[in-house]
Amino acid sequence: MGSLFRSEEMALCQLFLQSEAAYACVSELGELGLVQFRDLNPDVNAFQRKFVNEVRRCDEMERKLRYLEKEIKKDGIPMLDTGESPEAPQPREMIDLEATFEKLENELREVNQNAEALKRNFLELTELKHILRKTQVFFDEQEGGLNHTTESMTRALITDEVRTAGASMGPVQLGFVAGVISREKLPAFERMLWRACRGNVFLRQAMIESPLEDPTNGDQVYKSVFIIFFQGDQLKTRVKKICEGFRATLYPCPEAPADRREMAMGVMTRIEDLNTVLGQTQDHRHRVLVAAAKNLKNWFVKVRKIKAIYHTLNLFNLDVTQKCLIAECWVPLLDIETIQLALRRGTERSGSSVPPILNRMQTFENPPTYNRTNKFTKAFQALIDAYGVASYREMNPAPYTIITFPFLFAVMFGDLGHGAIMALFGLWMIRKEKGLAAQKTDNEIWNIFFGGRYIIFLMGVFSMYTGLIYNDIFSKSLNIFGSHWHLSYNKSTVWNNNYLQLSPATSDYEGTPYPFGMDPIWQVASSNKIVFQNAYKMKISIIFGVLHMIFGVIMSWHNHTYFRNRLSLLYEFIPQLLFLVVLFFYLVLLMFIKWNRYAATNAFPMTEACAPSILITFIDMVLFKNSKAPGKDCNIYMFAGQSFFQTIFVLIALACIPVMLLGKPIKIMQARKLANVQPITGASDAEVGGMSNGGGSHGGGGEHHDEEEMSEIFIHQGIHTIEYVLGSVSHTASYLRLWALSLAHAQLAEVLWSMVLSLGLNKEGWLGGIFLTVVFAFWAVLTVGILVLMEGLSAFLHTLRLHWVEFQSKFYMGHGYAFQPFSFDTIIENGGAVTETE
């Protein structure tokens, strides 16, 4: 089979590169993205490798670029992104890049330091301006009531002892300090002053209306001006310490009004000059950042490519002459010629005369798993890899999942309207994918939706198809071809009776089914609509489930034949398929036989009333019983010889169990006795390894059990046999979730229509139009939020479970490890993160 159905064939190669050509060759391989290098120095510390200094230089360049990026984003300057990826620079160009980044960083840091100093000076002058204005108001108020205010302040601030001692010393002089403090600290500041100075200070404060910019971080801070009056040097010292503790800034404030006015004029002049200088500084900074923004993306790409190349070169070994680098790498077998051409281009670029050598090596190691994908299959492959990366050359479920996943989802989500909403959303993302992909975002939810745009589109399209089959659009039906049922009652009978029945045995039914999907007459059926849909959806859930599981078992046949695992083919695949077919596929056949042979128009005893229950028939088949419905003279069998065939089928199913349980272990034990080796080694190990999963041998990767004892083999085989036998029953029942979620989705849609939208449709007049608009908006929000998003997520998870557990467990091991090639595109997409490849 092609690589679409299995992973690519891989080869372990040894690569010899001349030292002067190694950089250019690895650069070409990085552009190609088809080589996974192995670390040949696993015991060497990262700081002791040959090219550690170059990696450090790249780290330093990245740090400088991140600093430039942060400053550019701070100013809101758009960065030019042409979408092109420049080639990795030559090693000699590193010096020019380092010099450019060093010059830009130093220039920007110097500009930032100057701007910060200017802003700090501007803040101080602005605060001083507000202090001079506010304190002038304080002093003007004091001069208006000078005698009274001074005497009251003096009495308030001087204790009795001071008043007595100072009676002979003349009038007391009050000192003051003025400053600004953060507004949120002001209440605590007042309390502390009152307590520490025992009420012997007088505080006046006024808010600064406009916020001030903090020069350190650019935040807007609200502050207040204060002035504190006190008496004595001791209080002055105490007040200043409290101001220092609350980080209040004190400024000199002259006592004389003329001095204050003169200082205020000088402050205003200096503020105007500072504004001019600050504007020029910001213009210069903006010009520097704009120039850097034009090349920043390309610089990041260049530096990350250089770093990735040197990091990869650190995985290589040096030969004894120190002139040749030796590497080991996994490469796809089909791409060896492409890789050799890339190596040749790298050698020509470097000017080396010695061509590189790529030798294929023989190995018994497990190769990595490499499945080629495109933008369409990538999301489906990601669903499979989330369960586990396929073992080497194991059957890949992804191509089949492209069809089965959206189909099983649609069985649960079937609604023409809801499917159309989902399909249109997916189609919009597909049409706009180039622009949306360029708008890189850290929003994980949006990245998940965009990454699965093709899955969403297909789920929507398939849901539209099943919606047509169910004849369901927003819980209503489409009468495209006209109902094939006709009323035989008059109008009064219909309006006056809640329960009326239409018999298919009479002229009420035309005798031919509705051309496509369900007849719209079922939409108006009140009591037996759910009964009819239950029977229909339950049966198709079992049918799809059994076919899906049989397909999974058949897939295991491809694994057994590819890996030539004869024991697993004979003692696992054949009994597993027989067990599933004679029990559960026979159950499916009974459904079709019943649909075909029993109808209301048939003669007795083949009428609908005599139709035997398939569930009872299946239970009787397993228990070797013959149950007959009481009070009915009906044949319990659907066809001649049914009892005989059912007995044979159950006996075959029972016989398959010991074959699955003991067949392979006994054959392995016989092979060991013949070889007289305990435990066996060599070629027979593949057969032993084939029992590591109930679905069969997965070989790929040579996962052998060299030391496994026979007791362990019997235990493992017993576990997997029990898991398969019991799982066949539970997995079949698990597919009933298709019926349950489909029914729940239809009922929720009907509830929203009848309890929300119908309220608006029943109103008349212009008020009814307004009311309908509001109700429709509410109904639309609930429909998208609950029925499309929440129900869609629920159906998605259930579909994922059906594929991971019920389908893939039949053949898929998923014990491999992913092929992680050295690729510049992947490294740049991940933001420059480089990880070591084992």
PDB file of C-alpha atoms in Angstrom, residues 153 157 172-178 197 200-202 228-237 239-240:
ATOM      1  CA  MET A 153      -3.422  77.331  65.145  1.00  0.00           C
ATOM      2  CA  LEU A 157      -0.235  73.292  68.423  1.00  0.00           C
ATOM      3  CA  VAL A 172       5.653  81.478  68.683  1.00  0.00           C
ATOM      4  CA  GLN A 173       6.825  80.892  65.077  1.00  0.00           C
ATOM      5  CA  LEU A 174       5.293  77.890  63.171  1.00  0.00           C
ATOM      6  CA  GLY A 175       7.300  75.901  60.616  1.00  0.00           C
ATOM      7  CA  PHE A 176       5.829  73.962  57.708  1.00  0.00           C
ATOM      8  CA  VAL A 177       6.716  71.394  55.022  1.00  0.00           C
ATOM      9  CA  ALA A 178       4.940  70.815  51.717  1.00  0.00           C
ATOM     10  CA  CYS A 197       2.889  63.819  66.815  1.00  0.00           C
ATOM     11  CA  ASN A 200       0.507  68.708  67.565  1.00  0.00           C
ATOM     12  CA  VAL A 201       0.533  69.207  63.792  1.00  0.00           C
ATOM     13  CA  PHE A 202      -1.881  70.897  61.417  1.00  0.00           C
ATOM     14  CA  ILE A 228       1.967  70.386  57.432  1.00  0.00           C
ATOM     15  CA  PHE A 229       2.359  73.087  60.077  1.00  0.00           C
ATOM     16  CA  PHE A 230       4.292  72.279  63.241  1.00  0.00           C
ATOM     17  CA  GLN A 231       6.266  73.954  66.008  1.00  0.00           C
ATOM     18  CA  GLY A 232       9.782  72.982  66.947  1.00  0.00           C
ATOM     19  CA  ASP A 233      12.666  71.060  65.428  1.00  0.00           C
ATOM     20  CA  GLN A 234      11.729  67.821  67.134  1.00  0.00           C
ATOM     21  CA  LEU A 235       8.340  67.704  65.416  1.00  0.00           C
ATOM     22  CA  LYS A 236       9.970  68.757  62.161  1.00  0.00           C
ATOM     23  CA  THR A 237      12.310  65.750  62.292  1.00  0.00           C
ATOM     24  CA  VAL A 239       7.247  64.751  60.348  1.00  0.00           C
ATOM     25  CA  LYS A 240      10.024  64.305  57.777  1.00  0.00           C
TER      26      LYS A 240
END
